[in-house]
mmCIF file of N, CA and C in Angstrom:
data_model
loop_
_atom_site.group_PDB
_atom_site.id
_atom_site.type_symbol
_atom_site.label_atom_id
_atom_site.label_comp_id
_atom_site.label_asym_id
_atom_site.label_seq_id
_atom_site.Cartn_x
_atom_site.Cartn_y
_atom_site.Cartn_z
ATOM 1 N N MET A 1 0.827 -1.201 0.003
ATOM 2 C CA MET A 1 -0.009 -0.003 0.008
ATOM 3 C C MET A 1 0.885 1.259 -0.007
ATOM 4 N N ARG A 2 0.295 2.293 -0.545
ATOM 5 C CA ARG A 2 1.005 3.576 -0.530
ATOM 6 C C ARG A 2 1.006 4.119 0.904
ATOM 7 N N PRO A 3 2.139 4.595 1.368
ATOM 8 C CA PRO A 3 2.237 5.207 2.684
ATOM 9 C C PRO A 3 1.301 6.410 2.776
ATOM 10 N N ILE A 4 0.753 6.645 3.993
ATOM 11 C CA ILE A 4 -0.207 7.714 4.147
ATOM 12 C C ILE A 4 0.364 8.889 4.921
ATOM 13 N N SER A 5 1.621 8.806 5.354
ATOM 14 C CA SER A 5 2.240 9.938 6.031
ATOM 15 C C SER A 5 3.756 9.837 5.843
ATOM 16 N N GLU A 6 4.437 10.897 6.257
ATOM 17 C CA GLU A 6 5.887 10.901 6.197
ATOM 18 C C GLU A 6 6.513 10.285 7.420
ATOM 19 N N GLU A 7 5.680 9.914 8.416
ATOM 20 C CA GLU A 7 6.206 9.277 9.658
ATOM 21 C C GLU A 7 6.306 7.796 9.481
ATOM 22 N N PHE A 8 7.508 7.247 9.805
ATOM 23 C CA PHE A 8 7.701 5.817 9.755
ATOM 24 C C PHE A 8 8.902 5.490 10.629
ATOM 25 N N VAL A 9 9.039 4.183 10.929
ATOM 26 C CA VAL A 9 10.158 3.733 11.746
ATOM 27 C C VAL A 9 11.138 3.023 10.790
ATOM 28 N N PRO A 10 12.286 3.631 10.562
ATOM 29 C CA PRO A 10 13.217 3.079 9.588
ATOM 30 C C PRO A 10 13.604 1.628 9.890
ATOM 31 N N GLU A 11 13.731 1.262 11.168
ATOM 32 C CA GLU A 11 14.091 -0.126 11.494
ATOM 33 C C GLU A 11 12.996 -1.097 11.077
ATOM 34 N N ALA A 12 11.748 -0.692 11.268
ATOM 35 C CA ALA A 12 10.635 -1.565 10.893
ATOM 36 C C ALA A 12 10.605 -1.700 9.356
ATOM 37 N N LEU A 13 10.831 -0.625 8.665
ATOM 38 C CA LEU A 13 10.882 -0.690 7.199
ATOM 39 C C LEU A 13 11.987 -1.627 6.716
ATOM 40 N N ALA A 14 13.134 -1.559 7.411
ATOM 41 C CA ALA A 14 14.269 -2.403 7.036
ATOM 42 C C ALA A 14 13.925 -3.883 7.219
ATOM 43 N N VAL A 15 13.226 -4.231 8.295
ATOM 44 C CA VAL A 15 12.827 -5.629 8.532
ATOM 45 C C VAL A 15 11.928 -6.123 7.426
ATOM 46 N N SER A 16 11.016 -5.265 6.937
ATOM 47 C CA SER A 16 10.036 -5.701 5.948
ATOM 48 C C SER A 16 10.690 -5.918 4.557
ATOM 49 N N GLY A 17 11.798 -5.196 4.319
ATOM 50 C CA GLY A 17 12.424 -5.285 3.013
ATOM 51 C C GLY A 17 11.705 -4.518 1.939
ATOM 52 N N LEU A 18 10.710 -3.738 2.321
ATOM 53 C CA LEU A 18 9.965 -2.940 1.353
ATOM 54 C C LEU A 18 10.715 -1.670 0.974
ATOM 55 N N ASP A 19 10.464 -1.181 -0.209
ATOM 56 C CA ASP A 19 11.114 0.033 -0.706
ATOM 57 C C ASP A 19 10.083 1.143 -0.579
ATOM 58 N N ARG A 20 10.264 2.020 0.374
ATOM 59 C CA ARG A 20 9.293 3.101 0.640
ATOM 60 C C ARG A 20 9.096 4.014 -0.592
ATOM 61 N N ASP A 21 10.185 4.377 -1.251
ATOM 62 C CA ASP A 21 10.081 5.223 -2.419
ATOM 63 C C ASP A 21 9.240 4.555 -3.514
ATOM 64 N N ARG A 22 9.447 3.282 -3.672
ATOM 65 C CA ARG A 22 8.661 2.588 -4.698
ATOM 66 C C ARG A 22 7.191 2.525 -4.303
ATOM 67 N N LEU A 23 6.921 2.286 -2.976
ATOM 68 C CA LEU A 23 5.553 2.265 -2.499
ATOM 69 C C LEU A 23 4.854 3.607 -2.706
ATOM 70 N N LEU A 24 5.592 4.699 -2.498
ATOM 71 C CA LEU A 24 5.033 6.013 -2.699
ATOM 72 C C LEU A 24 4.576 6.213 -4.139
ATOM 73 N N LYS A 25 5.317 5.621 -5.060
ATOM 74 C CA LYS A 25 5.000 5.775 -6.505
ATOM 75 C C LYS A 25 4.007 4.731 -6.994
ATOM 76 N N GLU A 26 4.205 3.495 -6.559
ATOM 77 C CA GLU A 26 3.462 2.371 -7.132
ATOM 78 C C GLU A 26 2.481 1.674 -6.198
ATOM 79 N N GLY A 27 2.485 2.005 -4.897
ATOM 80 C CA GLY A 27 1.676 1.304 -3.946
ATOM 81 C C GLY A 27 0.203 1.539 -4.197
ATOM 82 N N ALA A 28 -0.595 0.549 -3.810
ATOM 83 C CA ALA A 28 -2.059 0.685 -3.956
ATOM 84 C C ALA A 28 -2.598 1.774 -3.061
ATOM 85 N N GLU A 29 -3.617 2.444 -3.543
ATOM 86 C CA GLU A 29 -4.289 3.424 -2.751
ATOM 87 C C GLU A 29 -4.945 2.696 -1.560
ATOM 88 N N PRO A 30 -4.754 3.182 -0.307
ATOM 89 C CA PRO A 30 -5.259 2.427 0.867
ATOM 90 C C PRO A 30 -6.745 2.092 0.816
ATOM 91 N N GLY A 31 -7.590 3.010 0.375
ATOM 92 C CA GLY A 31 -9.032 2.727 0.313
ATOM 93 C C GLY A 31 -9.308 1.578 -0.617
ATOM 94 N N ALA A 32 -8.708 1.564 -1.768
ATOM 95 C CA ALA A 32 -8.913 0.480 -2.712
ATOM 96 C C ALA A 32 -8.379 -0.847 -2.174
ATOM 97 N N ALA A 33 -7.202 -0.797 -1.524
ATOM 98 C CA ALA A 33 -6.619 -2.018 -0.933
ATOM 99 C C ALA A 33 -7.514 -2.587 0.162
ATOM 100 N N MET A 34 -8.073 -1.725 0.985
ATOM 101 C CA MET A 34 -8.936 -2.193 2.061
ATOM 102 C C MET A 34 -10.266 -2.727 1.512
ATOM 103 N N ASP A 35 -10.787 -2.123 0.458
ATOM 104 C CA ASP A 35 -12.042 -2.633 -0.170
ATOM 105 C C ASP A 35 -11.762 -4.030 -0.757
ATOM 106 N N GLU A 36 -10.610 -4.187 -1.409
ATOM 107 C CA GLU A 36 -10.259 -5.488 -1.939
ATOM 108 C C GLU A 36 -10.104 -6.521 -0.837
ATOM 109 N N PHE A 37 -9.467 -6.134 0.244
ATOM 110 C CA PHE A 37 -9.274 -7.051 1.380
ATOM 111 C C PHE A 37 -10.606 -7.455 1.975
ATOM 112 N N ARG A 38 -11.516 -6.465 2.219
ATOM 113 C CA ARG A 38 -12.854 -6.743 2.775
ATOM 114 C C ARG A 38 -13.573 -7.781 1.879
ATOM 115 N N THR A 39 -13.546 -7.520 0.612
ATOM 116 C CA THR A 39 -14.226 -8.418 -0.358
ATOM 117 C C THR A 39 -13.676 -9.812 -0.257
ATOM 118 N N TRP A 40 -12.349 -9.927 -0.228
ATOM 119 C CA TRP A 40 -11.670 -11.244 -0.147
ATOM 120 C C TRP A 40 -12.099 -11.963 1.153
ATOM 121 N N VAL A 41 -12.045 -11.284 2.264
ATOM 122 C CA VAL A 41 -12.373 -11.899 3.573
ATOM 123 C C VAL A 41 -13.822 -12.400 3.531
ATOM 124 N N ARG A 42 -14.720 -11.575 2.999
ATOM 125 C CA ARG A 42 -16.127 -12.006 2.946
ATOM 126 C C ARG A 42 -16.351 -13.166 1.996
ATOM 127 N N GLU A 43 -15.610 -13.218 0.940
ATOM 128 C CA GLU A 43 -15.734 -14.345 0.004
ATOM 129 C C GLU A 43 -15.246 -15.642 0.612
ATOM 130 N N VAL A 44 -14.068 -15.633 1.235
ATOM 131 C CA VAL A 44 -13.479 -16.858 1.776
ATOM 132 C C VAL A 44 -14.171 -17.323 3.053
ATOM 133 N N SER A 45 -14.938 -16.421 3.694
ATOM 134 C CA SER A 45 -15.611 -16.774 4.942
ATOM 135 C C SER A 45 -17.120 -16.842 4.754
ATOM 136 N N ALA A 46 -17.565 -16.897 3.521
ATOM 137 C CA ALA A 46 -19.017 -16.892 3.239
ATOM 138 C C ALA A 46 -19.732 -17.902 4.145
ATOM 139 N N GLY A 47 -20.769 -17.413 4.821
ATOM 140 C CA GLY A 47 -21.579 -18.270 5.683
ATOM 141 C C GLY A 47 -20.992 -18.449 7.094
ATOM 142 N N ALA A 48 -19.877 -17.804 7.393
ATOM 143 C CA ALA A 48 -19.256 -17.916 8.698
ATOM 144 C C ALA A 48 -18.770 -16.578 9.142
ATOM 145 N N GLN A 49 -18.509 -16.430 10.436
ATOM 146 C CA GLN A 49 -17.963 -15.184 10.945
ATOM 147 C C GLN A 49 -16.461 -15.252 10.889
ATOM 148 N N PRO A 50 -15.806 -14.382 10.081
ATOM 149 C CA PRO A 50 -14.355 -14.435 10.009
ATOM 150 C C PRO A 50 -13.709 -13.945 11.303
ATOM 151 N N VAL A 51 -12.578 -14.517 11.616
ATOM 152 C CA VAL A 51 -11.808 -14.157 12.804
ATOM 153 C C VAL A 51 -10.384 -13.958 12.362
ATOM 154 N N MET A 52 -9.827 -12.799 12.691
ATOM 155 C CA MET A 52 -8.431 -12.496 12.420
ATOM 156 C C MET A 52 -7.616 -13.132 13.546
ATOM 157 N N CYS A 53 -6.641 -13.980 13.186
ATOM 158 C CA CYS A 53 -5.805 -14.632 14.178
ATOM 159 C C CYS A 53 -4.366 -14.142 13.973
ATOM 160 N N GLY A 54 -3.619 -13.937 15.079
ATOM 161 C CA GLY A 54 -2.262 -13.487 14.960
ATOM 162 C C GLY A 54 -1.468 -13.861 16.173
ATOM 163 N N TYR A 55 -0.151 -13.817 16.003
ATOM 164 C CA TYR A 55 0.752 -14.081 17.107
ATOM 165 C C TYR A 55 1.845 -12.958 17.101
ATOM 166 N N PRO A 56 1.679 -12.013 17.952
ATOM 167 C CA PRO A 56 0.518 -11.688 18.765
ATOM 168 C C PRO A 56 -0.513 -10.933 17.940
ATOM 169 N N ALA A 57 -1.746 -11.168 18.233
ATOM 170 C CA ALA A 57 -2.835 -10.498 17.415
ATOM 171 C C ALA A 57 -2.788 -8.988 17.605
ATOM 172 N N SER A 58 -2.406 -8.547 18.782
ATOM 173 C CA SER A 58 -2.440 -7.112 19.042
ATOM 174 C C SER A 58 -1.560 -6.315 18.067
ATOM 175 N N PHE A 59 -0.518 -6.897 17.578
ATOM 176 C CA PHE A 59 0.388 -6.224 16.651
ATOM 177 C C PHE A 59 -0.348 -5.946 15.308
ATOM 178 N N ASP A 60 -0.873 -7.006 14.685
ATOM 179 C CA ASP A 60 -1.488 -6.821 13.365
ATOM 180 C C ASP A 60 -2.893 -6.278 13.490
ATOM 181 N N TRP A 61 -3.653 -6.642 14.549
ATOM 182 C CA TRP A 61 -5.011 -6.144 14.705
ATOM 183 C C TRP A 61 -5.062 -4.659 14.778
ATOM 184 N N THR A 62 -4.194 -4.061 15.535
ATOM 185 C CA THR A 62 -4.179 -2.599 15.685
ATOM 186 C C THR A 62 -4.072 -1.899 14.322
ATOM 187 N N PHE A 63 -3.121 -2.356 13.509
ATOM 188 C CA PHE A 63 -2.952 -1.796 12.173
ATOM 189 C C PHE A 63 -4.133 -2.078 11.288
ATOM 190 N N LEU A 64 -4.565 -3.352 11.262
ATOM 191 C CA LEU A 64 -5.612 -3.769 10.335
ATOM 192 C C LEU A 64 -6.956 -3.095 10.643
ATOM 193 N N TYR A 65 -7.364 -3.130 11.899
ATOM 194 C CA TYR A 65 -8.669 -2.538 12.260
ATOM 195 C C TYR A 65 -8.638 -1.034 12.001
ATOM 196 N N TRP A 66 -7.559 -0.357 12.330
ATOM 197 C CA TRP A 66 -7.495 1.088 12.081
ATOM 198 C C TRP A 66 -7.670 1.392 10.594
ATOM 199 N N TYR A 67 -6.931 0.632 9.752
ATOM 200 C CA TYR A 67 -7.004 0.861 8.311
ATOM 201 C C TYR A 67 -8.396 0.528 7.763
ATOM 202 N N LEU A 68 -8.978 -0.548 8.241
ATOM 203 C CA LEU A 68 -10.330 -0.900 7.774
ATOM 204 C C LEU A 68 -11.363 0.195 8.125
ATOM 205 N N MET A 69 -11.264 0.746 9.314
ATOM 206 C CA MET A 69 -12.205 1.764 9.704
ATOM 207 C C MET A 69 -11.886 3.122 9.064
ATOM 208 N N ARG A 70 -10.640 3.442 8.943
ATOM 209 C CA ARG A 70 -10.235 4.721 8.341
ATOM 210 C C ARG A 70 -10.561 4.755 6.864
ATOM 211 N N PHE A 71 -10.388 3.626 6.185
ATOM 212 C CA PHE A 71 -10.566 3.560 4.742
ATOM 213 C C PHE A 71 -11.739 2.652 4.429
ATOM 214 N N GLY A 72 -12.929 3.029 4.912
ATOM 215 C CA GLY A 72 -14.125 2.245 4.526
ATOM 216 C C GLY A 72 -15.125 2.146 5.642
ATOM 217 N N ALA A 73 -14.744 2.422 6.873
ATOM 218 C CA ALA A 73 -15.685 2.479 7.978
ATOM 219 C C ALA A 73 -16.366 1.194 8.384
ATOM 220 N N ASP A 74 -15.830 0.054 7.948
ATOM 221 C CA ASP A 74 -16.361 -1.195 8.503
ATOM 222 C C ASP A 74 -15.299 -2.277 8.420
ATOM 223 N N SER A 75 -15.501 -3.281 9.277
ATOM 224 C CA SER A 75 -14.570 -4.401 9.326
ATOM 225 C C SER A 75 -15.320 -5.680 9.179
ATOM 226 N N PRO A 76 -14.885 -6.601 8.265
ATOM 227 C CA PRO A 76 -15.574 -7.876 8.143
ATOM 228 C C PRO A 76 -15.440 -8.708 9.447
ATOM 229 N N PHE A 77 -14.561 -8.330 10.330
ATOM 230 C CA PHE A 77 -14.326 -9.022 11.602
ATOM 231 C C PHE A 77 -15.143 -8.430 12.722
ATOM 232 N N GLY A 78 -15.886 -7.333 12.464
ATOM 233 C CA GLY A 78 -16.536 -6.612 13.554
ATOM 234 C C GLY A 78 -15.488 -5.877 14.334
ATOM 235 N N HIS A 79 -15.864 -5.443 15.545
ATOM 236 C CA HIS A 79 -14.920 -4.656 16.323
ATOM 237 C C HIS A 79 -14.035 -5.545 17.242
ATOM 238 N N SER A 80 -14.359 -6.799 17.356
ATOM 239 C CA SER A 80 -13.600 -7.658 18.278
ATOM 240 C C SER A 80 -13.311 -9.049 17.749
ATOM 241 N N GLY A 81 -13.410 -9.238 16.445
ATOM 242 C CA GLY A 81 -13.230 -10.549 15.856
ATOM 243 C C GLY A 81 -11.788 -10.933 15.649
ATOM 244 N N CYS A 82 -11.040 -10.917 16.725
ATOM 245 C CA CYS A 82 -9.641 -11.376 16.604
ATOM 246 C C CYS A 82 -9.344 -12.352 17.725
ATOM 247 N N LEU A 83 -8.395 -13.220 17.428
ATOM 248 C CA LEU A 83 -7.993 -14.232 18.416
ATOM 249 C C LEU A 83 -6.477 -14.200 18.498
ATOM 250 N N ASP A 84 -5.998 -14.061 19.709
ATOM 251 C CA ASP A 84 -4.552 -13.979 19.918
ATOM 252 C C ASP A 84 -4.011 -15.416 20.206
ATOM 253 N N MET A 85 -3.138 -15.873 19.321
ATOM 254 C CA MET A 85 -2.582 -17.231 19.454
ATOM 255 C C MET A 85 -1.681 -17.316 20.692
ATOM 256 N N LYS A 86 -1.062 -16.248 21.084
ATOM 257 C CA LYS A 86 -0.196 -16.274 22.268
ATOM 258 C C LYS A 86 -1.082 -16.589 23.510
ATOM 259 N N THR A 87 -2.206 -15.912 23.604
ATOM 260 C CA THR A 87 -3.157 -16.170 24.693
ATOM 261 C C THR A 87 -3.754 -17.550 24.626
ATOM 262 N N LEU A 88 -4.094 -17.975 23.427
ATOM 263 C CA LEU A 88 -4.636 -19.326 23.255
ATOM 264 C C LEU A 88 -3.659 -20.357 23.756
ATOM 265 N N TYR A 89 -2.387 -20.218 23.356
ATOM 266 C CA TYR A 89 -1.382 -21.153 23.817
ATOM 267 C C TYR A 89 -1.258 -21.084 25.349
ATOM 268 N N ALA A 90 -1.167 -19.879 25.941
ATOM 269 C CA ALA A 90 -1.032 -19.739 27.375
ATOM 270 C C ALA A 90 -2.173 -20.464 28.109
ATOM 271 N N ALA A 91 -3.409 -20.281 27.631
ATOM 272 C CA ALA A 91 -4.529 -20.934 28.267
ATOM 273 C C ALA A 91 -4.489 -22.458 28.176
ATOM 274 N N LYS A 92 -4.171 -22.955 26.934
ATOM 275 C CA LYS A 92 -4.156 -24.401 26.739
ATOM 276 C C LYS A 92 -2.991 -25.046 27.473
ATOM 277 N N ALA A 93 -1.820 -24.369 27.506
ATOM 278 C CA ALA A 93 -0.611 -24.920 28.122
ATOM 279 C C ALA A 93 -0.615 -24.666 29.633
ATOM 280 N N ARG A 94 -1.511 -23.815 30.107
ATOM 281 C CA ARG A 94 -1.600 -23.447 31.491
ATOM 282 C C ARG A 94 -0.280 -22.823 31.985
ATOM 283 N N VAL A 95 0.175 -21.860 31.176
ATOM 284 C CA VAL A 95 1.374 -21.073 31.559
ATOM 285 C C VAL A 95 0.982 -19.598 31.602
ATOM 286 N N PRO A 96 1.753 -18.817 32.371
ATOM 287 C CA PRO A 96 1.495 -17.357 32.337
ATOM 288 C C PRO A 96 1.716 -16.794 30.954
ATOM 289 N N LEU A 97 1.039 -15.719 30.650
ATOM 290 C CA LEU A 97 1.120 -15.112 29.336
ATOM 291 C C LEU A 97 2.584 -14.742 28.985
ATOM 292 N N ARG A 98 3.341 -14.288 29.939
ATOM 293 C CA ARG A 98 4.745 -13.909 29.699
ATOM 294 C C ARG A 98 5.593 -15.143 29.327
ATOM 295 N N ALA A 99 5.140 -16.312 29.745
ATOM 296 C CA ALA A 99 5.916 -17.536 29.415
ATOM 297 C C ALA A 99 5.447 -18.159 28.077
ATOM 298 N N ALA A 100 4.416 -17.561 27.489
ATOM 299 C CA ALA A 100 3.891 -18.093 26.204
ATOM 300 C C ALA A 100 4.688 -17.509 25.049
ATOM 301 N N VAL A 101 5.872 -18.017 24.847
ATOM 302 C CA VAL A 101 6.731 -17.547 23.774
ATOM 303 C C VAL A 101 7.073 -18.748 22.865
ATOM 304 N N LYS A 102 7.276 -18.465 21.611
ATOM 305 C CA LYS A 102 7.513 -19.562 20.679
ATOM 306 C C LYS A 102 8.707 -20.415 21.054
ATOM 307 N N GLY A 103 9.730 -19.813 21.643
ATOM 308 C CA GLY A 103 10.902 -20.574 22.035
ATOM 309 C C GLY A 103 10.638 -21.623 23.107
ATOM 310 N N ARG A 104 9.496 -21.503 23.819
ATOM 311 C CA ARG A 104 9.184 -22.469 24.875
ATOM 312 C C ARG A 104 8.047 -23.397 24.449
ATOM 313 N N MET A 105 7.497 -23.177 23.259
ATOM 314 C CA MET A 105 6.404 -24.036 22.790
ATOM 315 C C MET A 105 6.952 -25.383 22.312
ATOM 316 N N PRO A 106 6.108 -26.418 22.445
ATOM 317 C CA PRO A 106 6.523 -27.708 21.883
ATOM 318 C C PRO A 106 6.776 -27.553 20.361
ATOM 319 N N ARG A 107 7.824 -28.183 19.882
ATOM 320 C CA ARG A 107 8.200 -28.025 18.458
ATOM 321 C C ARG A 107 7.085 -28.373 17.511
ATOM 322 N N GLU A 108 6.249 -29.351 17.880
ATOM 323 C CA GLU A 108 5.208 -29.814 16.974
ATOM 324 C C GLU A 108 4.169 -28.729 16.680
ATOM 325 N N LEU A 109 4.115 -27.698 17.534
ATOM 326 C CA LEU A 109 3.170 -26.622 17.293
ATOM 327 C C LEU A 109 3.668 -25.622 16.272
ATOM 328 N N LEU A 110 4.958 -25.478 16.163
ATOM 329 C CA LEU A 110 5.594 -24.425 15.345
ATOM 330 C C LEU A 110 5.629 -24.848 13.871
ATOM 331 N N SER A 111 5.535 -23.853 13.000
ATOM 332 C CA SER A 111 5.699 -24.063 11.574
ATOM 333 C C SER A 111 7.161 -24.446 11.334
ATOM 334 N N ARG A 112 7.359 -25.237 10.327
ATOM 335 C CA ARG A 112 8.759 -25.578 9.929
ATOM 336 C C ARG A 112 9.302 -24.544 8.930
ATOM 337 N N ARG A 113 8.508 -23.591 8.592
ATOM 338 C CA ARG A 113 8.924 -22.601 7.617
ATOM 339 C C ARG A 113 9.890 -21.577 8.301
ATOM 340 N N ARG A 114 10.771 -21.047 7.498
ATOM 341 C CA ARG A 114 11.682 -20.003 7.944
ATOM 342 C C ARG A 114 10.870 -18.689 8.070
ATOM 343 N N HIS A 115 11.113 -17.951 9.128
ATOM 344 C CA HIS A 115 10.410 -16.658 9.339
ATOM 345 C C HIS A 115 11.088 -15.601 8.513
ATOM 346 N N THR A 116 10.437 -15.139 7.454
ATOM 347 C CA THR A 116 11.026 -14.208 6.490
ATOM 348 C C THR A 116 10.605 -12.753 6.627
ATOM 349 N N HIS A 117 9.539 -12.506 7.328
ATOM 350 C CA HIS A 117 8.899 -11.176 7.407
ATOM 351 C C HIS A 117 8.253 -10.780 6.068
ATOM 352 N N HIS A 118 8.130 -11.700 5.123
ATOM 353 C CA HIS A 118 7.396 -11.460 3.898
ATOM 354 C C HIS A 118 5.923 -11.751 4.236
ATOM 355 N N ALA A 119 5.023 -10.902 3.886
ATOM 356 C CA ALA A 119 3.629 -10.971 4.280
ATOM 357 C C ALA A 119 2.992 -12.341 4.025
ATOM 358 N N LEU A 120 3.139 -12.856 2.817
ATOM 359 C CA LEU A 120 2.500 -14.166 2.508
ATOM 360 C C LEU A 120 3.163 -15.278 3.280
ATOM 361 N N ASP A 121 4.474 -15.297 3.360
ATOM 362 C CA ASP A 121 5.177 -16.308 4.167
ATOM 363 C C ASP A 121 4.745 -16.256 5.593
ATOM 364 N N ASP A 122 4.693 -15.052 6.161
ATOM 365 C CA ASP A 122 4.245 -14.923 7.561
ATOM 366 C C ASP A 122 2.824 -15.368 7.777
ATOM 367 N N ALA A 123 1.936 -15.082 6.817
ATOM 368 C CA ALA A 123 0.540 -15.504 6.945
ATOM 369 C C ALA A 123 0.422 -17.021 6.923
ATOM 370 N N ILE A 124 1.180 -17.676 6.058
ATOM 371 C CA ILE A 124 1.139 -19.133 6.017
ATOM 372 C C ILE A 124 1.701 -19.741 7.291
ATOM 373 N N GLU A 125 2.814 -19.161 7.743
ATOM 374 C CA GLU A 125 3.423 -19.598 8.984
ATOM 375 C C GLU A 125 2.472 -19.483 10.158
ATOM 376 N N GLN A 126 1.749 -18.365 10.232
ATOM 377 C CA GLN A 126 0.775 -18.141 11.300
ATOM 378 C C GLN A 126 -0.432 -19.078 11.173
ATOM 379 N N ALA A 127 -0.867 -19.346 9.934
ATOM 380 C CA ALA A 127 -1.981 -20.255 9.777
ATOM 381 C C ALA A 127 -1.597 -21.668 10.241
ATOM 382 N N GLU A 128 -0.382 -22.075 9.980
ATOM 383 C CA GLU A 128 0.084 -23.385 10.416
ATOM 384 C C GLU A 128 0.105 -23.457 11.964
ATOM 385 N N LEU A 129 0.598 -22.382 12.583
ATOM 386 C CA LEU A 129 0.618 -22.354 14.047
ATOM 387 C C LEU A 129 -0.825 -22.418 14.619
ATOM 388 N N MET A 130 -1.760 -21.660 13.976
ATOM 389 C CA MET A 130 -3.161 -21.672 14.451
ATOM 390 C C MET A 130 -3.748 -23.040 14.327
ATOM 391 N N SER A 131 -3.574 -23.676 13.184
ATOM 392 C CA SER A 131 -4.098 -25.008 12.991
ATOM 393 C C SER A 131 -3.527 -25.977 14.011
ATOM 394 N N ASN A 132 -2.222 -25.902 14.232
ATOM 395 C CA ASN A 132 -1.592 -26.796 15.212
ATOM 396 C C ASN A 132 -2.101 -26.522 16.634
ATOM 397 N N LEU A 133 -2.282 -25.278 16.976
ATOM 398 C CA LEU A 133 -2.838 -24.962 18.304
ATOM 399 C C LEU A 133 -4.251 -25.480 18.494
ATOM 400 N N MET A 134 -5.068 -25.320 17.449
ATOM 401 C CA MET A 134 -6.459 -25.789 17.566
ATOM 402 C C MET A 134 -6.541 -27.310 17.735
ATOM 403 N N LEU A 135 -5.619 -28.026 17.095
ATOM 404 C CA LEU A 135 -5.651 -29.501 17.167
ATOM 405 C C LEU A 135 -4.887 -30.068 18.355
ATOM 406 N N TRP A 136 -4.109 -29.209 19.043
ATOM 407 C CA TRP A 136 -3.210 -29.654 20.106
ATOM 408 C C TRP A 136 -3.944 -29.949 21.402
ATOM 409 N N THR A 137 -3.641 -31.108 21.988
ATOM 410 C CA THR A 137 -4.111 -31.402 23.317
ATOM 411 C C THR A 137 -2.847 -31.474 24.187
ATOM 412 N N PRO A 138 -2.723 -30.541 25.109
ATOM 413 C CA PRO A 138 -1.518 -30.506 25.911
ATOM 414 C C PRO A 138 -1.509 -31.717 26.897
ATOM 415 N N PRO A 139 -0.311 -32.086 27.334
ATOM 416 C CA PRO A 139 -0.266 -33.165 28.313
ATOM 417 C C PRO A 139 -0.953 -32.783 29.592
ATOM 418 N N ALA A 140 -1.499 -33.769 30.273
ATOM 419 C CA ALA A 140 -2.182 -33.505 31.558
ATOM 420 C C ALA A 140 -1.159 -32.985 32.558
ATOM 421 N N PRO A 141 -1.613 -32.058 33.457
ATOM 422 C CA PRO A 141 -0.688 -31.538 34.457
ATOM 423 C C PRO A 141 -0.277 -32.602 35.460
ATOM 424 N N ALA A 142 0.903 -32.492 35.944
ATOM 425 C CA ALA A 142 1.416 -33.471 36.951
ATOM 426 C C ALA A 142 0.613 -33.338 38.211
ATOM 427 N N PRO A 143 0.315 -34.461 38.880
ATOM 428 C CA PRO A 143 -0.516 -34.402 40.124
ATOM 429 C C PRO A 143 0.221 -33.708 41.245
#
């Protein structure tokens, strides 16, 4: 998407590998991008309530919900349709939220994909984690 202000965090831009100058020239207009995203979410979730899942959801949800409301005034997820995988893991594993980190999760929960910070790669990696968490039955607690 085309940037909407001159304010940005250079370190975050560096992690993404995106070219800000190119996005300024060639990036999609945010309203059109959000309209396209809304349409896609509604198509793939037809007949069901879509839920945005993330690890941590608060990072992506803040950005996504703000953009959806700013550029279109509605969200296919509603105002609270997000699920935080970090919290889901903490609840299922019965560990404090601060201890719910990927480095302490059982290996079978984690994606085998390399974390690239590329949007599609990250989305697939997160989908694999979500699927694994939903299917996971943690070991019973010690007596």
